[in-house]
Short mmCIF file of C-alpha atoms and ligand atoms in Angstrom, two decimals:
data_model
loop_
_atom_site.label_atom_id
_atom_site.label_comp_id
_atom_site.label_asym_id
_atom_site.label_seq_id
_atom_site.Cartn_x
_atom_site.Cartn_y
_atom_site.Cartn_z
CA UNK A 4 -6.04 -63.41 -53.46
CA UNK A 5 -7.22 -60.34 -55.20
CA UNK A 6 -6.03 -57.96 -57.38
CA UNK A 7 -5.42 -55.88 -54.59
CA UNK A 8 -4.22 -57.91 -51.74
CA UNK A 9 -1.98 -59.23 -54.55
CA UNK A 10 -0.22 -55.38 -55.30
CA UNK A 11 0.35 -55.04 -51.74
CA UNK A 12 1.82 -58.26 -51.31
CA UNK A 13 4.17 -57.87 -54.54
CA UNK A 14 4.84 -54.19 -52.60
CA UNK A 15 5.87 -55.66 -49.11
CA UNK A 16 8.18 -58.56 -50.67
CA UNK A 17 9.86 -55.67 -52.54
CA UNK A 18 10.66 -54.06 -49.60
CA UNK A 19 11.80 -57.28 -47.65
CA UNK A 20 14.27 -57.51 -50.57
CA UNK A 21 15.71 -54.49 -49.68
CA UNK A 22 15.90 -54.64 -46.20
CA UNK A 23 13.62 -51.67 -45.79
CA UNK A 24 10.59 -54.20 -44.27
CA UNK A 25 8.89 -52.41 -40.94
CA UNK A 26 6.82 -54.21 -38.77
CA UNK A 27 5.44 -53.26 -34.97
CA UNK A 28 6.83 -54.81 -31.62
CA UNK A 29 4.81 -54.92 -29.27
CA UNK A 30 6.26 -53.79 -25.42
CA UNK A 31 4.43 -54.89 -22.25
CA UNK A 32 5.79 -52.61 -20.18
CA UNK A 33 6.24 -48.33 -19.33
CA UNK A 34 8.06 -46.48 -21.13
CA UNK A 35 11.33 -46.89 -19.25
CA UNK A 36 14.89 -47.80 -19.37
CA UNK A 37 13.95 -51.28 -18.69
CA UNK A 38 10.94 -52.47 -20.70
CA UNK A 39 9.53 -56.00 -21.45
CA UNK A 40 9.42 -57.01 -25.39
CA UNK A 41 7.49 -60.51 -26.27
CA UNK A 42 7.67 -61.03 -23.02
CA UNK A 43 11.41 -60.36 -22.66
CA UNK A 44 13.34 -57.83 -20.89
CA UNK A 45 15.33 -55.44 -22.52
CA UNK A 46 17.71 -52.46 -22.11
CA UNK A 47 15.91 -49.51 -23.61
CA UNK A 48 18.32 -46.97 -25.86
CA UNK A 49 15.64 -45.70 -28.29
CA UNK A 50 12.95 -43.63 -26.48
CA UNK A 51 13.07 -39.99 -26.93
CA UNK A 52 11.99 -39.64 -23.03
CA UNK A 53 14.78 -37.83 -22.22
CA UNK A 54 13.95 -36.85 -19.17
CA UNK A 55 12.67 -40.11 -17.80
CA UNK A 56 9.60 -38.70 -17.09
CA UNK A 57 6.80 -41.06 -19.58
CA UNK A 58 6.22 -42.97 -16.59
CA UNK A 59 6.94 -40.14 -13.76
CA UNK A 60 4.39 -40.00 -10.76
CA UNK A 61 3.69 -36.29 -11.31
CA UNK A 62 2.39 -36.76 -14.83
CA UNK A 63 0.76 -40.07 -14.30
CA UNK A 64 -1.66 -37.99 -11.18
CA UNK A 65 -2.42 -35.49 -13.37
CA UNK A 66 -3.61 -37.32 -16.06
CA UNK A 67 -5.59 -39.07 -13.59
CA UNK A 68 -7.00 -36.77 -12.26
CA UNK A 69 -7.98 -34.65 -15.87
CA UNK A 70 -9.77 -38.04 -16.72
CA UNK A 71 -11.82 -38.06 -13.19
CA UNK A 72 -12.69 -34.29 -13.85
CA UNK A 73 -13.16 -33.86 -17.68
CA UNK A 74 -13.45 -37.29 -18.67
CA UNK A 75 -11.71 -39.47 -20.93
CA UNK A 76 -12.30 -37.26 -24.45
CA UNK A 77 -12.54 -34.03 -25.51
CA UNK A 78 -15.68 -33.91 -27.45
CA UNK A 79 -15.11 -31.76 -30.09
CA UNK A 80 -12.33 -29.67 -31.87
CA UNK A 81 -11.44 -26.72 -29.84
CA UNK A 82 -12.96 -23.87 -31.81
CA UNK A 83 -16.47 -26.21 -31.35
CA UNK A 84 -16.68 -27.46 -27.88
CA UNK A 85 -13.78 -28.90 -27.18
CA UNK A 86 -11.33 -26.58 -25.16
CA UNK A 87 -11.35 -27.42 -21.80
CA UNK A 88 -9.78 -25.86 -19.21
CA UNK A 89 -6.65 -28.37 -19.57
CA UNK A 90 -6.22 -27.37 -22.42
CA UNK A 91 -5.61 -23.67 -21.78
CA UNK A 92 -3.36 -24.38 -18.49
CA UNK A 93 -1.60 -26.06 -20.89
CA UNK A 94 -1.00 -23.42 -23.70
CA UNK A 95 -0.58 -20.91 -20.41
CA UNK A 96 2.29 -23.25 -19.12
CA UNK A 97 4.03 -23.63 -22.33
CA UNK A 98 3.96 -19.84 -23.26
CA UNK A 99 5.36 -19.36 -19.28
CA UNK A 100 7.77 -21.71 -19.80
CA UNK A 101 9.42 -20.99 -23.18
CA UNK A 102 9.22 -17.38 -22.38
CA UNK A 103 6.68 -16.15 -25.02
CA UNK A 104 3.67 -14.13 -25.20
CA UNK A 105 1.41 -16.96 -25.97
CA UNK A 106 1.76 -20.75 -26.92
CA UNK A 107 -0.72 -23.01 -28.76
CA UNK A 108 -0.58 -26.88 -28.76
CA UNK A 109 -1.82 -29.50 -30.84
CA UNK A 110 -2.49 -32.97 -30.84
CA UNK A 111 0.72 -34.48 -32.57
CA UNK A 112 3.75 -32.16 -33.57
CA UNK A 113 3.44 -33.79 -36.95
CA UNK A 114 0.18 -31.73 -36.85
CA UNK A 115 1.78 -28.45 -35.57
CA UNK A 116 4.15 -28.82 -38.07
CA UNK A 117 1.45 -28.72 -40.77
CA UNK A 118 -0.73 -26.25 -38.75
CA UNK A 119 2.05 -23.55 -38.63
CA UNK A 120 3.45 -23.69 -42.07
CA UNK A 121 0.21 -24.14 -44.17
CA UNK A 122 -1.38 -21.08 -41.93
CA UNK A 123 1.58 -18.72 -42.93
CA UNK A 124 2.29 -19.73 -46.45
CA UNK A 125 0.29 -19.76 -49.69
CA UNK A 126 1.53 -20.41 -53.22
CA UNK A 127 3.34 -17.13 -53.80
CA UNK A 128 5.26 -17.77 -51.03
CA UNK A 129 8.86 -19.52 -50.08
CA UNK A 130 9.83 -22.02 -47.90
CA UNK A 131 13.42 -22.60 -47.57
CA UNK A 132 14.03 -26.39 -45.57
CA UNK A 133 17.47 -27.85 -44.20
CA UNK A 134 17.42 -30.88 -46.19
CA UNK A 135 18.01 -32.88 -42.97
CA UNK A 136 14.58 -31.87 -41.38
CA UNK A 137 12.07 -33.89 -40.28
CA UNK A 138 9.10 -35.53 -42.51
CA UNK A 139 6.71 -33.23 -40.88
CA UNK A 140 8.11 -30.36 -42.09
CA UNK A 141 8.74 -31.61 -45.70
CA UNK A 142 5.02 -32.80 -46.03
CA UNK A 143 3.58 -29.66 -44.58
CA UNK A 144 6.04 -27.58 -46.98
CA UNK A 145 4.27 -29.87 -49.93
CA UNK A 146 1.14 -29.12 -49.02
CA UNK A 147 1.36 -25.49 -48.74
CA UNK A 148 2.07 -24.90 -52.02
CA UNK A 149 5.04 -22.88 -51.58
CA UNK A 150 8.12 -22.73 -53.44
CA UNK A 151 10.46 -25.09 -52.32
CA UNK A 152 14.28 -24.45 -52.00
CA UNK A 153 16.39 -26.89 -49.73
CA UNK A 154 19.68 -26.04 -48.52
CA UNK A 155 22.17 -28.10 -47.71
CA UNK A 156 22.36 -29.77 -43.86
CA UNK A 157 23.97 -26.53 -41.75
CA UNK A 158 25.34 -25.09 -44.90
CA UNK A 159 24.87 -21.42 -44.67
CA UNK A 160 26.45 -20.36 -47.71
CA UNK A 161 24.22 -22.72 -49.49
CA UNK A 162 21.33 -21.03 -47.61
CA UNK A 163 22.61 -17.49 -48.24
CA UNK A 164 22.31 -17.92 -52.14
CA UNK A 165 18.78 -19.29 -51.63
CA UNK A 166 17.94 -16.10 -49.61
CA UNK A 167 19.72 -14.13 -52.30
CA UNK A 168 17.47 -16.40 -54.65
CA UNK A 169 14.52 -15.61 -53.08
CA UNK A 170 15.16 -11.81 -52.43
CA UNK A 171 15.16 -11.24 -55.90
CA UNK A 172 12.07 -13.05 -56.88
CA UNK A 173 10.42 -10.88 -54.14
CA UNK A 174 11.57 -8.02 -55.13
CA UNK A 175 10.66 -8.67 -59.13
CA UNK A 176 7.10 -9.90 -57.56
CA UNK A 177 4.15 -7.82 -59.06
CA UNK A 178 1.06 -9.45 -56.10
CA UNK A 179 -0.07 -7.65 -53.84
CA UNK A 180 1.23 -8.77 -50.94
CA UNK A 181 5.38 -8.83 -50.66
CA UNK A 182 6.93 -12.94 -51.01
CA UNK A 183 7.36 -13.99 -47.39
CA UNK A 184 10.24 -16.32 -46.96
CA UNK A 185 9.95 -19.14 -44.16
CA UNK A 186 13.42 -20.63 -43.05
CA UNK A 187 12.18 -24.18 -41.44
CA UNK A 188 15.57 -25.81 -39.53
CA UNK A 189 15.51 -28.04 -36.32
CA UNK A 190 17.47 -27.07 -33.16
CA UNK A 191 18.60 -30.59 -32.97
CA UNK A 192 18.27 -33.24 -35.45
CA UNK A 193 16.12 -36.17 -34.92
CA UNK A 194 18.52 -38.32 -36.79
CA UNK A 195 21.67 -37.41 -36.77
CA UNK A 196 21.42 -35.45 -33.09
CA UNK A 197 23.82 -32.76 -34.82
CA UNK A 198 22.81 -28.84 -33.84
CA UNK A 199 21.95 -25.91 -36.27
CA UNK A 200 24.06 -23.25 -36.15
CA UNK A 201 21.07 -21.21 -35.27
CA UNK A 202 23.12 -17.79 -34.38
CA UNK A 203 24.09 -17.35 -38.04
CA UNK A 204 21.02 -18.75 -39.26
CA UNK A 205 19.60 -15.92 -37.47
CA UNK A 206 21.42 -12.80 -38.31
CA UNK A 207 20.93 -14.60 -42.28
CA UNK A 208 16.99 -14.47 -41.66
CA UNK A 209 17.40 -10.60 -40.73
CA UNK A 210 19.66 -9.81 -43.59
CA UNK A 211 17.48 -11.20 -45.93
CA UNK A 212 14.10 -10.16 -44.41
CA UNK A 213 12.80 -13.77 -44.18
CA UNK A 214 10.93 -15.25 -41.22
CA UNK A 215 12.34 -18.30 -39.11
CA UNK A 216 10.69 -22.04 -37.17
CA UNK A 217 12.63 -23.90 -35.54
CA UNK A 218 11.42 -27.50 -34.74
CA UNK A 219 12.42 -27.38 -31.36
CA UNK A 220 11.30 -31.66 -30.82
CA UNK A 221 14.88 -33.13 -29.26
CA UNK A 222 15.82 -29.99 -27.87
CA UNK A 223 12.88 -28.49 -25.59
CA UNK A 224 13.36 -29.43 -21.84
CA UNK A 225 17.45 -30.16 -22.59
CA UNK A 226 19.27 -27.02 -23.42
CA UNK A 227 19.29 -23.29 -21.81
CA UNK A 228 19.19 -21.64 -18.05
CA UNK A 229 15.27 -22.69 -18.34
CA UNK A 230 15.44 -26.13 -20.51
CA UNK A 231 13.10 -23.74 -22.91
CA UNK A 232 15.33 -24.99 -25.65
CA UNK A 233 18.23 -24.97 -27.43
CA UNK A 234 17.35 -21.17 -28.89
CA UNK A 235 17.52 -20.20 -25.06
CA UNK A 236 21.04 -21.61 -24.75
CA UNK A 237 22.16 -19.57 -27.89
CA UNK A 238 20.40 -16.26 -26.67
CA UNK A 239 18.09 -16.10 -29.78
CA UNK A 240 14.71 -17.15 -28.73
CA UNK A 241 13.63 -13.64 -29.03
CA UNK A 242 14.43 -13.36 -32.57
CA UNK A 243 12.68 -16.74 -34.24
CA UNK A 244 9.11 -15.62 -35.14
CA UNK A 245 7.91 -19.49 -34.73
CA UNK A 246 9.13 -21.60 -32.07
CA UNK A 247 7.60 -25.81 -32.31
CA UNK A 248 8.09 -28.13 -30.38
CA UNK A 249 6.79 -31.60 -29.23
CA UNK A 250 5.24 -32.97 -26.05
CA UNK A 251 5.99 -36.63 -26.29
CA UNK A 252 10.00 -36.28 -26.27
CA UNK A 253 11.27 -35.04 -23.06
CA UNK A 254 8.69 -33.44 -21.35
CA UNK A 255 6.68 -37.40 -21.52
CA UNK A 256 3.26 -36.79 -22.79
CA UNK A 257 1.78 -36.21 -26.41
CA UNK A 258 1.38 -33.62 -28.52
CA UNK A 259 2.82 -30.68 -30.28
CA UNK A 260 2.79 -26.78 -29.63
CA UNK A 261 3.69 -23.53 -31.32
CA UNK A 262 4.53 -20.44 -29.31
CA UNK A 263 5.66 -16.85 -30.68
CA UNK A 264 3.86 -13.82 -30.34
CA UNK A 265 0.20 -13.49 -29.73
CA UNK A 266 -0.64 -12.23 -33.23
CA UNK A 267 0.68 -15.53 -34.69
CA UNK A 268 -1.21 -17.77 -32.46
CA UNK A 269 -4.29 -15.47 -32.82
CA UNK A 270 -3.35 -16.05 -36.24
CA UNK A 271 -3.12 -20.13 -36.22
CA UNK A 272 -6.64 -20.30 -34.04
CA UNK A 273 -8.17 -18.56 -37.42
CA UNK A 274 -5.74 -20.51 -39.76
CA UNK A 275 -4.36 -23.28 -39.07
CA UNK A 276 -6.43 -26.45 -40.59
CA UNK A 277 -4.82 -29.35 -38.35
CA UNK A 278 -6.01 -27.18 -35.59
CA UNK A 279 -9.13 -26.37 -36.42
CA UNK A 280 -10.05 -29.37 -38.07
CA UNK A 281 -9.14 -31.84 -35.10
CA UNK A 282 -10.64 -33.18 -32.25
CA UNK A 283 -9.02 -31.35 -29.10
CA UNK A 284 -6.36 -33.99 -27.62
CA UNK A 285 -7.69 -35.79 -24.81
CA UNK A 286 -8.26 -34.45 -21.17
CA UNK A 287 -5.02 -37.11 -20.03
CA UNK A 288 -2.54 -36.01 -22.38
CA UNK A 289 -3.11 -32.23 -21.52
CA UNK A 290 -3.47 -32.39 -18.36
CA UNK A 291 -0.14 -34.62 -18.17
CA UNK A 292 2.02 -32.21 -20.59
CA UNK A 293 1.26 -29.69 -18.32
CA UNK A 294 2.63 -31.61 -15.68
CA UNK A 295 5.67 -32.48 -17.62
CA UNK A 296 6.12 -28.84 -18.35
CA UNK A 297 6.45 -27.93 -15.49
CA UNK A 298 8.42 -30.29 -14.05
CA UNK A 299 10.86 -29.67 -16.02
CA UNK A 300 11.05 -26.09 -14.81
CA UNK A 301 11.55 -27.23 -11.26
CA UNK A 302 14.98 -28.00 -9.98
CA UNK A 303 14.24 -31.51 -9.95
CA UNK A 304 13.93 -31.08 -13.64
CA UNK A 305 17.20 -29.17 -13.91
CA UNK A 306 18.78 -32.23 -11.65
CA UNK A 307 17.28 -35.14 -14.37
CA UNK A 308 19.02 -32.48 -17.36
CA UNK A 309 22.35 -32.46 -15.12
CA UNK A 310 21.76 -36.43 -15.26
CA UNK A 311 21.19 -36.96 -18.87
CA UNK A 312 24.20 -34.94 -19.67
CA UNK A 313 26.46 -37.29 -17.21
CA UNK A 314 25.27 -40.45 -18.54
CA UNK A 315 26.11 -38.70 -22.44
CA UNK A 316 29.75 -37.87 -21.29
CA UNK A 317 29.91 -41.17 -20.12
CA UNK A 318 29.04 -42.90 -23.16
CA UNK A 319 30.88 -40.39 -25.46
CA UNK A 320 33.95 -40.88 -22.98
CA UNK A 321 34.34 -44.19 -24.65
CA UNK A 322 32.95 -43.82 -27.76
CA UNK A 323 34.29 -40.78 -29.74
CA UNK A 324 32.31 -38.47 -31.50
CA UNK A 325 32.27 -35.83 -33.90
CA UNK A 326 33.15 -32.30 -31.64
CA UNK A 327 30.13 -29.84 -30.84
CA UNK A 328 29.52 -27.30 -28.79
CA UNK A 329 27.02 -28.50 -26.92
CA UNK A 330 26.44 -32.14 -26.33
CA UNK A 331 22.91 -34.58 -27.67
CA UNK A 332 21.40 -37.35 -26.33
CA UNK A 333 21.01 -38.37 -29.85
CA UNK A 334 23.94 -40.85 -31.15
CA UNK A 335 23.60 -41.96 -34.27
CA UNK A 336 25.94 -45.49 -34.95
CA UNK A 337 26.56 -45.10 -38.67
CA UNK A 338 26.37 -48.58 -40.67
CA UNK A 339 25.13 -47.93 -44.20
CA UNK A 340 23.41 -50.96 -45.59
CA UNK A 341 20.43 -51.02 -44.69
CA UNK A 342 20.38 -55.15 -44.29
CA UNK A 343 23.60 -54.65 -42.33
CA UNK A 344 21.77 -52.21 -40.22
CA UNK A 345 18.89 -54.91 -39.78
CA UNK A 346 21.92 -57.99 -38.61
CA UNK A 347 23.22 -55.56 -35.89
CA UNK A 348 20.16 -54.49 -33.99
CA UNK A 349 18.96 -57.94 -34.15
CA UNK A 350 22.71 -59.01 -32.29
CA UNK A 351 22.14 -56.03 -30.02
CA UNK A 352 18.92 -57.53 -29.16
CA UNK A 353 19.84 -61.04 -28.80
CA UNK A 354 22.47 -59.68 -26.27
CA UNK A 355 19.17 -57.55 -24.46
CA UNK A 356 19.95 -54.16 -25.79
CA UNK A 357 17.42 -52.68 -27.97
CA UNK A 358 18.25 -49.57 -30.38
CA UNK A 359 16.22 -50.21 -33.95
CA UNK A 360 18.25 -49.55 -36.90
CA UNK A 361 16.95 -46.62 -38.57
CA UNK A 362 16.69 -47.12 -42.45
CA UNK A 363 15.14 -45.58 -45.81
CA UNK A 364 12.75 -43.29 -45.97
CA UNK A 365 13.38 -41.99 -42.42
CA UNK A 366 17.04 -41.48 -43.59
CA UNK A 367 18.59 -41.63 -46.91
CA UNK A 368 19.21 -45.02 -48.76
CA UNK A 369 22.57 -46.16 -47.96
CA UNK A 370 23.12 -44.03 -44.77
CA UNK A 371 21.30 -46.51 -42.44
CA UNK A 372 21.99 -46.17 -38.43
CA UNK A 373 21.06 -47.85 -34.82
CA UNK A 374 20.05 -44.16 -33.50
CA UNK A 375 21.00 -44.53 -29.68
CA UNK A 376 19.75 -42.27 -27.34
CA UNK A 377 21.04 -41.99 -23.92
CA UNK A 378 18.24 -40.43 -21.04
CA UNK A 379 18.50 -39.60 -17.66
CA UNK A 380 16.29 -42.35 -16.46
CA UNK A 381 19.24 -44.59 -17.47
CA UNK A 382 21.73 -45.43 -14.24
CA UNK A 383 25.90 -45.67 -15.22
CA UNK A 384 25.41 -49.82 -15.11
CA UNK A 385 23.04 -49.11 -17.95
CA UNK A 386 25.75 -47.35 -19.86
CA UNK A 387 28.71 -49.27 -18.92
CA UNK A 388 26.71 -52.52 -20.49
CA UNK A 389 25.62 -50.76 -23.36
CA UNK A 390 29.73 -50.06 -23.92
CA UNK A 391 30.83 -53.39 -23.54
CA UNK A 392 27.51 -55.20 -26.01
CA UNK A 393 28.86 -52.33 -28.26
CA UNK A 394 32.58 -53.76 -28.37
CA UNK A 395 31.66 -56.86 -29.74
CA UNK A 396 28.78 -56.05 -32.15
CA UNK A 397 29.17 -52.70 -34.09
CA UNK A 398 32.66 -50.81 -35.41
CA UNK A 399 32.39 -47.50 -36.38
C1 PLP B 421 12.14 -33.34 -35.33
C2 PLP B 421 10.75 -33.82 -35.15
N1 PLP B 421 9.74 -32.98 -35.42
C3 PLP B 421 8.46 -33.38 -35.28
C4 PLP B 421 8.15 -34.64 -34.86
C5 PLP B 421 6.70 -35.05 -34.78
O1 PLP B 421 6.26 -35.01 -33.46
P1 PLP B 421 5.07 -35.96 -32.98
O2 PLP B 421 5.67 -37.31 -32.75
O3 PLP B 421 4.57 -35.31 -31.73
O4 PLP B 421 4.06 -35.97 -34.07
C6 PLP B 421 9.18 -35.54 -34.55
C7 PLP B 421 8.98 -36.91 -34.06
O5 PLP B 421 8.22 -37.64 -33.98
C8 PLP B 421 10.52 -35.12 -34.70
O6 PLP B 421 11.52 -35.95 -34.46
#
């Protein structure tokens, strides 16, 4: 072996040791509460298809049908060649359908992420992160060059002296253009499916003259009159000057998207490199997200949200959880130890349940989970199995 094969190797038996090892399984199947791993079936509590719909008729046809009319790629980046009519229905539908003047998307939200923040903030700048949000946002905050402050998880007094922080560096600032302050949270969080208090979080952004994103990724398509989000259900969409969220969660395609006003997506067209600098996503995925977008607007979208939510109060029925306000389909079943983690979703497995324990770096060391997620694709024998593998395998 060489020198190199031979670091790697050393690197990968380290992180066997500590149970943090990843590998890829491979599934032979649709996404879908049912799906077939190696060959064997399983009960599926780890998608982020909320709504059921990765494998839904609707979007399947119109991805078809994008590839029979524009072909399988795109060609180029948009700002080349590359944006095709699918892919302005789609930044139409999403602007319709979260209510704002104009919506962008991209090909991953990792990539929206990254297009958003390094497009609005330079070195000078601030960038104020729950410490809870996702990787995305983190690397993208890196990259910018911004000062970094992190608050802690929902803390807003912790947040309010880093506003208080930052007002007075901006206000001692000799450039020639004022510090802008970005506030990056997520609606709900990927991990722990907890929800940011994004009222106050507001009214702090005002007070303090900063700007606000919300990652919007678990909570587009599941909260609100509209399913535009959990900033609709809280009556503050209006007042978040960057709104993100993801097209592979609940409305079942790929891809990210930004949507605000039409000066910032002006704005990231001109600015944003993982925009510019990327082939436009694929005629299929498009054309599906639109699909997905819309149906969850229609009411048999708001009748799959009504299901999710029945199959959550079922499981939470029996299994208690912290209060909220509001409910998530996100249930984090804290273990700890990460090779503890490992035994359990192995057992959950070997009794055909499959939720992956979630381990270091996607959460902290020592705080490793099986992150269950409940969607509406999943019928009340689905739940009522899930309960009783539960009993005998994990104790909270
Ligand atoms: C909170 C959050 N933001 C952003 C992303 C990235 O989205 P994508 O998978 O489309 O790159 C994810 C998940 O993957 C996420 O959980």
């Amino acid at each position: 072996m060489n020198s190199f094969n031979r670091d790697l190797t050393q690197r990968l038996e380290e992180l066997h040791h500590q149970g943090l090892y990843r590998e890829l399984r491979r599934i032979d199947s649709p996404q879908a509460p049912r799906i077939q791993l190696d060959g064997k079936p399983l009960l599926n509590f780890s998608s982020n298809d909320y709504l059921g719909l990765a494998n839904e008729p609707a979007l399947k046809n119109a991805a078809a049908e994008a590839i029979q009319r524009y072909g399988a790629g795109a060609g180029a980046s948009r700002l080349i060649c590359g944006s095709l009519a699918c892919h302005h229905e789609l930044d139409e539908t999403l602007a319709a359908f979260k209510g704002t003047e104009a919506a962008l998307s991209f090909s991953s939200g990792y990539a929206a992420a990254h297009g958003a923040i390094g497009a609005l903030l330079g070195k000078d700048d601030v960038i104020v992160l729950d410490k809870l949000v996702h990787a995305c946002i983190v690397d993208a905050a890196r990259l910018s060059g911004a000062k970094m402050r992190v608050f802690a998880h929902n803390d807003l007094n912790d947040l309010e002296d880093i506003l208080r922080w930052a007002d007075a560096r901006r206000s001692s600032s000799a450039h020639e253009h004022p510090v802008r302050i970005l506030i990056v949270t997520e609606s709900v969080f990927s991990m722990d499916g907890d929800l940011a208090p994004l009222k106050p979080i507001v009214e702090l952004k005002e007070n303090y003259g900063a700007w606000l994103m919300v990652d919007e990724a678990h909570g587009t398509g599941l909260y609100g009159p509209n399913r535009r989000g959990l900033a609709e259900a809280l009556g503050v969409s209006d007042r978040i000057e960057v709104q993100m969220g993801t097209l592979g969660k609940a409305l079942g395609s790929a891809g990210g998207f930004l949507s605000g006003s039409r000066p910032l997506i002006d704005y990231l067209v001109n600015r944003a490199r993982s925009f510019i600098f990327s082939t436009a996503p694929v005629p299929a995925a498009a054309a599906a997200a639109t699909a997905g977008a819309r149906f969850t607007q229609s009411a048999e979208g708001e009748r799959r949200c009504a299901t999710l939510w029945r199959r959550v109060a079922q499981f939470c029925a029996r299994t208690p959880q912290p209060p909220s306000s509001q409910p998530s389909a996100i249930i984090p079943l804290m273990v700890g130890d990460e090779t503890r983690a490992m035994e359990i979703a192995t057992a959950l497995r070997q009794q055909e349940i499959l939720i992956p324990a979630i381990r270091y770096p996607t959460v902290a060391r020592g705080q490793a989970r099986l992150r269950l997620t409940v969607t509406a694709a999943h019928t009340e024998e689905d739940v009522a199995k899930l309960q009783t593998v539960l009993k005998s395998t994990w104790t909270p």
